[in-house]
């Protein structure tokens, strides 16, 4: 790119730009590129020079849809930066700019190398007004059906961004927007996930403000499209189940308020909201759930392994959870899982487990028939061998061996003595070998 053209676009020097473009053999704006293939319009938009932008698109409107090496058009750049006035300038469909419309329509639908259109980029960065303006540009442009290469619909991205409840509301009332999200999620999933309770009680004002905005988006989604509550993601998780373990209880209340029967939804392991609240040891959430009428009939519901919420509470030694569940009317402490175990059977013998055992016993819990049967059929161990007997047996064997050796030695000596002649034998001369005295 010509250095003077680059300077004019970067600095917003209108006089310099005019002198460059009006001289003999002016540079072709579509061919004057930086190493990353940015045009002078890309540069002017990035630096927010509205007058320079206007001059360039008056001379060459198709610069609007010319991408750089990352696939970003000048409209992508404006949308990412949240430059509303530049966005309006680039796509405003005025009659005197009718020749721009083809370039604008093309730029609006173009995806960059990340798979995002300018509208996607505006929503991802939380620039709601820019997104609304882009969406209103032309009813013939089917931007509503645009899904990013990552599987994110416009409504999904709007639901993820904080403070864009008015954008979500506008999309829902137009009624032609996709609800697709990555991994089978829908906008309700992401609204719940980004309303994480870990941030809900943070002391930072802006974080708390963001969560309040997400709760507002959740209300908009449920009031307009409650069917989203009955759609699971690819992992079998429903929005209510995610809200139970990740969001403030207000999110759970909103979903149940519009869809009370969603309390019966379970994940791939057959676990409902009560099971999950127990597993995550969310005492306050469980306390609120068991007080709601939707869960009165679910307190004894087993998962696919036959475990009730009480089974899981005793299995993980959650004594406060056990105390809460024991307050529930209709609690069945005799319920057995697929292994035939009751909640009491699962209790161990550590201090905490004994405490839980005593609480269950105090409420009338008893061991299962299966446990009694196993104890009765268990074979008795053989009686241990007395150490004293082992010692005596070992000593006796040693004594016997010693006596045998002594007896053999005595017999040998006696035999030798019986055949020995008194005085001995001659050992030399012609009489060698004859006894003395002969």
Short mmCIF file of N, CA and C in Angstrom, two decimals, residues 97-201:
data_model
loop_
_atom_site.label_atom_id
_atom_site.label_comp_id
_atom_site.label_asym_id
_atom_site.label_seq_id
_atom_site.Cartn_x
_atom_site.Cartn_y
_atom_site.Cartn_z
N UNK A 97 -28.20 5.90 -2.13
CA UNK A 97 -27.08 4.97 -2.05
C UNK A 97 -27.53 3.58 -2.51
N UNK A 98 -28.47 3.55 -3.42
CA UNK A 98 -29.03 2.29 -3.85
C UNK A 98 -27.97 1.39 -4.47
N UNK A 99 -26.94 1.99 -5.08
CA UNK A 99 -25.90 1.18 -5.71
C UNK A 99 -25.02 0.47 -4.68
N UNK A 100 -25.13 0.86 -3.39
CA UNK A 100 -24.37 0.19 -2.34
C UNK A 100 -25.00 -1.14 -1.93
N UNK A 101 -26.28 -1.27 -2.20
CA UNK A 101 -27.04 -2.34 -1.55
C UNK A 101 -26.49 -3.73 -1.86
N UNK A 102 -26.06 -3.94 -3.06
CA UNK A 102 -25.51 -5.26 -3.40
C UNK A 102 -24.26 -5.54 -2.58
N UNK A 103 -23.40 -4.54 -2.45
CA UNK A 103 -22.18 -4.71 -1.66
C UNK A 103 -22.52 -4.92 -0.19
N UNK A 104 -23.50 -4.16 0.32
CA UNK A 104 -23.89 -4.28 1.73
C UNK A 104 -24.47 -5.66 2.02
N UNK A 105 -25.35 -6.11 1.13
CA UNK A 105 -25.97 -7.42 1.33
C UNK A 105 -24.93 -8.52 1.35
N UNK A 106 -23.96 -8.41 0.46
CA UNK A 106 -22.89 -9.40 0.41
C UNK A 106 -22.06 -9.37 1.69
N UNK A 107 -21.71 -8.18 2.15
CA UNK A 107 -20.87 -8.04 3.35
C UNK A 107 -21.58 -8.55 4.59
N UNK A 108 -22.89 -8.37 4.64
CA UNK A 108 -23.65 -8.75 5.82
C UNK A 108 -23.65 -10.26 6.04
N UNK A 109 -23.57 -11.03 4.97
CA UNK A 109 -23.64 -12.48 5.08
C UNK A 109 -22.28 -13.17 5.02
N UNK A 110 -21.23 -12.42 4.75
CA UNK A 110 -19.91 -13.03 4.63
C UNK A 110 -19.37 -13.48 5.98
N UNK A 111 -18.78 -14.68 6.00
CA UNK A 111 -18.15 -15.20 7.21
C UNK A 111 -16.64 -15.04 7.12
N UNK A 112 -16.04 -14.71 8.25
CA UNK A 112 -14.59 -14.62 8.30
C UNK A 112 -13.99 -16.00 8.54
N UNK A 113 -12.67 -16.07 8.74
CA UNK A 113 -12.02 -17.37 8.91
C UNK A 113 -12.44 -18.06 10.20
N UNK A 114 -13.02 -17.33 11.14
CA UNK A 114 -13.54 -17.92 12.38
C UNK A 114 -14.97 -18.44 12.21
N UNK A 115 -15.54 -18.20 11.03
CA UNK A 115 -16.89 -18.70 10.76
C UNK A 115 -17.99 -17.77 11.23
N UNK A 116 -17.69 -16.47 11.44
CA UNK A 116 -18.67 -15.53 11.95
C UNK A 116 -18.99 -14.44 10.93
N UNK A 117 -20.27 -14.07 10.85
CA UNK A 117 -20.69 -12.91 10.07
C UNK A 117 -20.52 -11.67 10.94
N UNK A 118 -20.66 -10.47 10.37
CA UNK A 118 -20.60 -9.26 11.21
C UNK A 118 -21.62 -9.25 12.35
N UNK A 119 -22.81 -9.81 12.11
CA UNK A 119 -23.82 -9.84 13.17
C UNK A 119 -23.36 -10.75 14.31
N UNK A 120 -22.80 -11.91 13.97
CA UNK A 120 -22.25 -12.79 15.00
C UNK A 120 -21.21 -12.05 15.84
N UNK A 121 -20.32 -11.34 15.17
CA UNK A 121 -19.24 -10.65 15.87
C UNK A 121 -19.80 -9.57 16.80
N UNK A 122 -20.80 -8.85 16.35
CA UNK A 122 -21.41 -7.82 17.20
C UNK A 122 -22.02 -8.44 18.45
N UNK A 123 -22.71 -9.56 18.29
CA UNK A 123 -23.33 -10.23 19.44
C UNK A 123 -22.30 -10.83 20.37
N UNK A 124 -21.25 -11.43 19.81
CA UNK A 124 -20.21 -12.02 20.65
C UNK A 124 -19.52 -10.98 21.51
N UNK A 125 -19.38 -9.78 20.98
CA UNK A 125 -18.72 -8.71 21.73
C UNK A 125 -19.71 -7.91 22.59
N UNK A 126 -21.00 -8.27 22.52
CA UNK A 126 -21.99 -7.60 23.35
C UNK A 126 -22.44 -6.25 22.84
N UNK A 127 -22.26 -5.99 21.55
CA UNK A 127 -22.67 -4.70 20.97
C UNK A 127 -24.09 -4.83 20.43
N UNK A 128 -25.06 -4.70 21.32
CA UNK A 128 -26.45 -4.94 20.98
C UNK A 128 -27.01 -3.98 19.95
N UNK A 129 -26.71 -2.69 20.07
CA UNK A 129 -27.26 -1.71 19.14
C UNK A 129 -26.74 -1.94 17.73
N UNK A 130 -25.47 -2.31 17.62
CA UNK A 130 -24.91 -2.62 16.30
C UNK A 130 -25.62 -3.83 15.72
N UNK A 131 -25.83 -4.86 16.54
CA UNK A 131 -26.51 -6.08 16.07
C UNK A 131 -27.93 -5.78 15.61
N UNK A 132 -28.65 -4.98 16.38
CA UNK A 132 -30.02 -4.63 16.02
C UNK A 132 -30.06 -3.90 14.69
N UNK A 133 -29.14 -2.97 14.50
CA UNK A 133 -29.11 -2.22 13.24
C UNK A 133 -28.82 -3.15 12.06
N UNK A 134 -27.90 -4.08 12.25
CA UNK A 134 -27.59 -5.02 11.18
C UNK A 134 -28.78 -5.92 10.88
N UNK A 135 -29.50 -6.34 11.92
CA UNK A 135 -30.65 -7.22 11.73
C UNK A 135 -31.80 -6.50 11.03
N UNK A 136 -31.91 -5.21 11.23
CA UNK A 136 -33.00 -4.44 10.64
C UNK A 136 -32.68 -3.94 9.23
N UNK A 137 -31.48 -4.20 8.77
CA UNK A 137 -31.03 -3.62 7.50
C UNK A 137 -31.98 -3.94 6.35
N UNK A 138 -32.30 -5.21 6.19
CA UNK A 138 -33.13 -5.57 5.05
C UNK A 138 -33.87 -6.86 5.36
N UNK A 139 -35.18 -6.83 5.24
CA UNK A 139 -35.98 -8.01 5.52
C UNK A 139 -35.73 -9.15 4.55
N UNK A 140 -35.17 -8.83 3.39
CA UNK A 140 -34.91 -9.87 2.39
C UNK A 140 -33.64 -10.67 2.71
N UNK A 141 -32.80 -10.13 3.58
CA UNK A 141 -31.57 -10.83 3.96
C UNK A 141 -31.91 -11.79 5.08
N UNK A 142 -31.69 -13.05 4.85
CA UNK A 142 -32.08 -14.06 5.83
C UNK A 142 -31.00 -14.25 6.88
N UNK A 143 -30.63 -13.14 7.51
CA UNK A 143 -29.60 -13.20 8.56
C UNK A 143 -30.08 -14.02 9.75
N UNK A 144 -31.40 -14.09 9.89
CA UNK A 144 -31.97 -14.82 11.03
C UNK A 144 -31.58 -16.30 11.00
N UNK A 145 -31.32 -16.82 9.83
CA UNK A 145 -31.00 -18.24 9.71
C UNK A 145 -29.51 -18.52 9.76
N UNK A 146 -28.71 -17.49 9.91
CA UNK A 146 -27.26 -17.66 9.92
C UNK A 146 -26.80 -18.36 11.19
N UNK A 147 -26.06 -19.42 11.01
CA UNK A 147 -25.45 -20.14 12.13
C UNK A 147 -23.95 -20.17 11.89
N UNK A 148 -23.18 -19.87 12.91
CA UNK A 148 -21.72 -19.85 12.76
C UNK A 148 -21.19 -21.24 12.50
N UNK A 149 -19.93 -21.31 12.09
CA UNK A 149 -19.31 -22.61 11.85
C UNK A 149 -19.20 -23.43 13.13
N UNK A 150 -19.28 -22.77 14.28
CA UNK A 150 -19.24 -23.47 15.57
C UNK A 150 -20.63 -23.92 16.01
N UNK A 151 -21.64 -23.70 15.15
CA UNK A 151 -23.00 -24.14 15.48
C UNK A 151 -23.76 -23.17 16.35
N UNK A 152 -23.33 -21.91 16.41
CA UNK A 152 -23.97 -20.91 17.26
C UNK A 152 -24.94 -20.06 16.44
N UNK A 153 -26.21 -20.12 16.78
CA UNK A 153 -27.19 -19.26 16.11
C UNK A 153 -27.10 -17.85 16.68
N UNK A 154 -27.72 -16.91 15.98
CA UNK A 154 -27.72 -15.53 16.46
C UNK A 154 -28.43 -15.42 17.80
N UNK A 155 -29.54 -16.14 17.96
CA UNK A 155 -30.29 -16.09 19.22
C UNK A 155 -29.48 -16.69 20.36
N UNK A 156 -28.72 -17.72 20.07
CA UNK A 156 -27.85 -18.33 21.09
C UNK A 156 -26.80 -17.33 21.56
N UNK A 157 -26.15 -16.64 20.63
CA UNK A 157 -25.12 -15.67 20.99
C UNK A 157 -25.71 -14.49 21.75
N UNK A 158 -26.90 -14.06 21.35
CA UNK A 158 -27.56 -12.96 22.05
C UNK A 158 -27.92 -13.35 23.47
N UNK A 159 -28.28 -14.62 23.68
CA UNK A 159 -28.63 -15.10 25.02
C UNK A 159 -27.40 -15.25 25.90
N UNK A 160 -26.25 -15.44 25.28
CA UNK A 160 -25.00 -15.60 26.03
C UNK A 160 -24.45 -14.26 26.50
N UNK A 161 -24.63 -13.23 25.69
CA UNK A 161 -24.07 -11.92 26.02
C UNK A 161 -24.91 -11.23 27.10
N UNK A 162 -24.23 -10.61 28.04
CA UNK A 162 -24.95 -9.93 29.13
C UNK A 162 -25.59 -8.64 28.62
N UNK A 163 -26.77 -8.35 29.12
CA UNK A 163 -27.41 -7.07 28.83
C UNK A 163 -28.09 -6.96 27.49
N UNK A 164 -28.30 -8.07 26.80
CA UNK A 164 -28.93 -8.01 25.48
C UNK A 164 -30.33 -8.60 25.49
N UNK A 165 -31.03 -8.46 26.60
CA UNK A 165 -32.39 -9.02 26.68
C UNK A 165 -33.31 -8.38 25.64
N UNK A 166 -33.09 -7.10 25.32
CA UNK A 166 -33.94 -6.44 24.32
C UNK A 166 -33.68 -7.01 22.93
N UNK A 167 -32.44 -7.44 22.65
CA UNK A 167 -32.13 -8.07 21.37
C UNK A 167 -32.79 -9.44 21.31
N UNK A 168 -32.70 -10.19 22.40
CA UNK A 168 -33.34 -11.51 22.46
C UNK A 168 -34.84 -11.37 22.26
N UNK A 169 -35.44 -10.38 22.93
CA UNK A 169 -36.88 -10.16 22.81
C UNK A 169 -37.27 -9.83 21.38
N UNK A 170 -36.47 -8.97 20.72
CA UNK A 170 -36.76 -8.60 19.33
C UNK A 170 -36.71 -9.82 18.42
N UNK A 171 -35.70 -10.64 18.61
CA UNK A 171 -35.56 -11.84 17.77
C UNK A 171 -36.73 -12.80 17.97
N UNK A 172 -37.09 -13.02 19.23
CA UNK A 172 -38.17 -13.97 19.52
C UNK A 172 -39.50 -13.49 18.97
N UNK A 173 -39.75 -12.20 19.03
CA UNK A 173 -41.03 -11.69 18.53
C UNK A 173 -41.09 -11.69 17.01
N UNK A 174 -39.93 -11.64 16.35
CA UNK A 174 -39.94 -11.77 14.90
C UNK A 174 -40.21 -13.22 14.50
N UNK A 175 -39.82 -14.14 15.36
CA UNK A 175 -40.24 -15.52 15.22
C UNK A 175 -39.55 -16.37 14.18
N UNK A 176 -38.51 -15.87 13.50
CA UNK A 176 -37.89 -16.68 12.46
C UNK A 176 -36.41 -16.95 12.73
N UNK A 177 -36.06 -17.00 14.00
CA UNK A 177 -34.65 -17.18 14.35
C UNK A 177 -34.39 -18.61 14.82
N UNK A 178 -33.27 -19.14 14.37
CA UNK A 178 -32.85 -20.47 14.80
C UNK A 178 -32.50 -20.45 16.28
N UNK A 179 -32.73 -21.58 16.95
CA UNK A 179 -32.37 -21.69 18.38
C UNK A 179 -31.18 -22.64 18.57
N UNK A 180 -30.46 -22.91 17.51
CA UNK A 180 -29.35 -23.86 17.58
C UNK A 180 -28.19 -23.32 18.42
N UNK A 181 -27.52 -24.26 19.09
CA UNK A 181 -26.31 -23.95 19.82
C UNK A 181 -25.34 -25.10 19.70
N UNK A 182 -24.09 -24.94 20.09
CA UNK A 182 -23.13 -26.03 20.00
C UNK A 182 -23.48 -27.17 20.95
N UNK A 183 -23.10 -28.38 20.57
CA UNK A 183 -23.30 -29.58 21.41
C UNK A 183 -24.77 -29.81 21.76
N UNK A 184 -25.66 -29.39 20.86
CA UNK A 184 -27.08 -29.63 21.09
C UNK A 184 -27.73 -28.67 22.07
N UNK A 185 -27.01 -27.66 22.53
CA UNK A 185 -27.59 -26.70 23.46
C UNK A 185 -28.55 -25.77 22.74
N UNK A 186 -29.39 -25.10 23.52
CA UNK A 186 -30.25 -24.05 22.99
C UNK A 186 -30.02 -22.77 23.80
N UNK A 187 -30.64 -21.65 23.44
CA UNK A 187 -30.39 -20.40 24.17
C UNK A 187 -30.66 -20.48 25.66
N UNK A 188 -31.61 -21.33 26.07
CA UNK A 188 -31.91 -21.44 27.50
C UNK A 188 -30.75 -22.07 28.26
N UNK A 189 -30.09 -23.04 27.65
CA UNK A 189 -28.91 -23.65 28.27
C UNK A 189 -27.85 -22.60 28.58
N UNK A 190 -27.52 -21.80 27.57
CA UNK A 190 -26.41 -20.85 27.75
C UNK A 190 -26.80 -19.72 28.69
N UNK A 191 -28.07 -19.34 28.71
CA UNK A 191 -28.51 -18.30 29.64
C UNK A 191 -28.35 -18.77 31.08
N UNK A 192 -28.62 -20.06 31.32
CA UNK A 192 -28.47 -20.63 32.66
C UNK A 192 -27.00 -20.78 33.03
N UNK A 193 -26.19 -21.25 32.08
CA UNK A 193 -24.77 -21.48 32.35
C UNK A 193 -24.06 -20.18 32.68
N UNK A 194 -24.34 -19.11 31.94
CA UNK A 194 -23.67 -17.84 32.19
C UNK A 194 -24.25 -17.12 33.40
N UNK A 195 -25.33 -17.67 33.98
CA UNK A 195 -25.85 -17.13 35.23
C UNK A 195 -25.31 -17.90 36.41
N UNK A 196 -24.05 -18.33 36.33
CA UNK A 196 -23.44 -19.19 37.34
C UNK A 196 -23.46 -18.56 38.72
N UNK A 197 -23.87 -19.34 39.72
CA UNK A 197 -24.00 -18.83 41.08
C UNK A 197 -22.65 -18.46 41.68
N UNK A 198 -21.56 -19.04 41.13
CA UNK A 198 -20.25 -18.69 41.63
C UNK A 198 -19.97 -17.21 41.50
N UNK A 199 -20.59 -16.58 40.47
CA UNK A 199 -20.43 -15.15 40.29
C UNK A 199 -21.57 -14.36 40.92
N UNK A 200 -22.66 -15.07 41.19
CA UNK A 200 -23.88 -14.40 41.65
C UNK A 200 -23.66 -13.66 42.96
N UNK A 201 -22.86 -14.25 43.84
CA UNK A 201 -22.63 -13.64 45.14
C UNK A 201 -21.28 -12.93 45.22
#
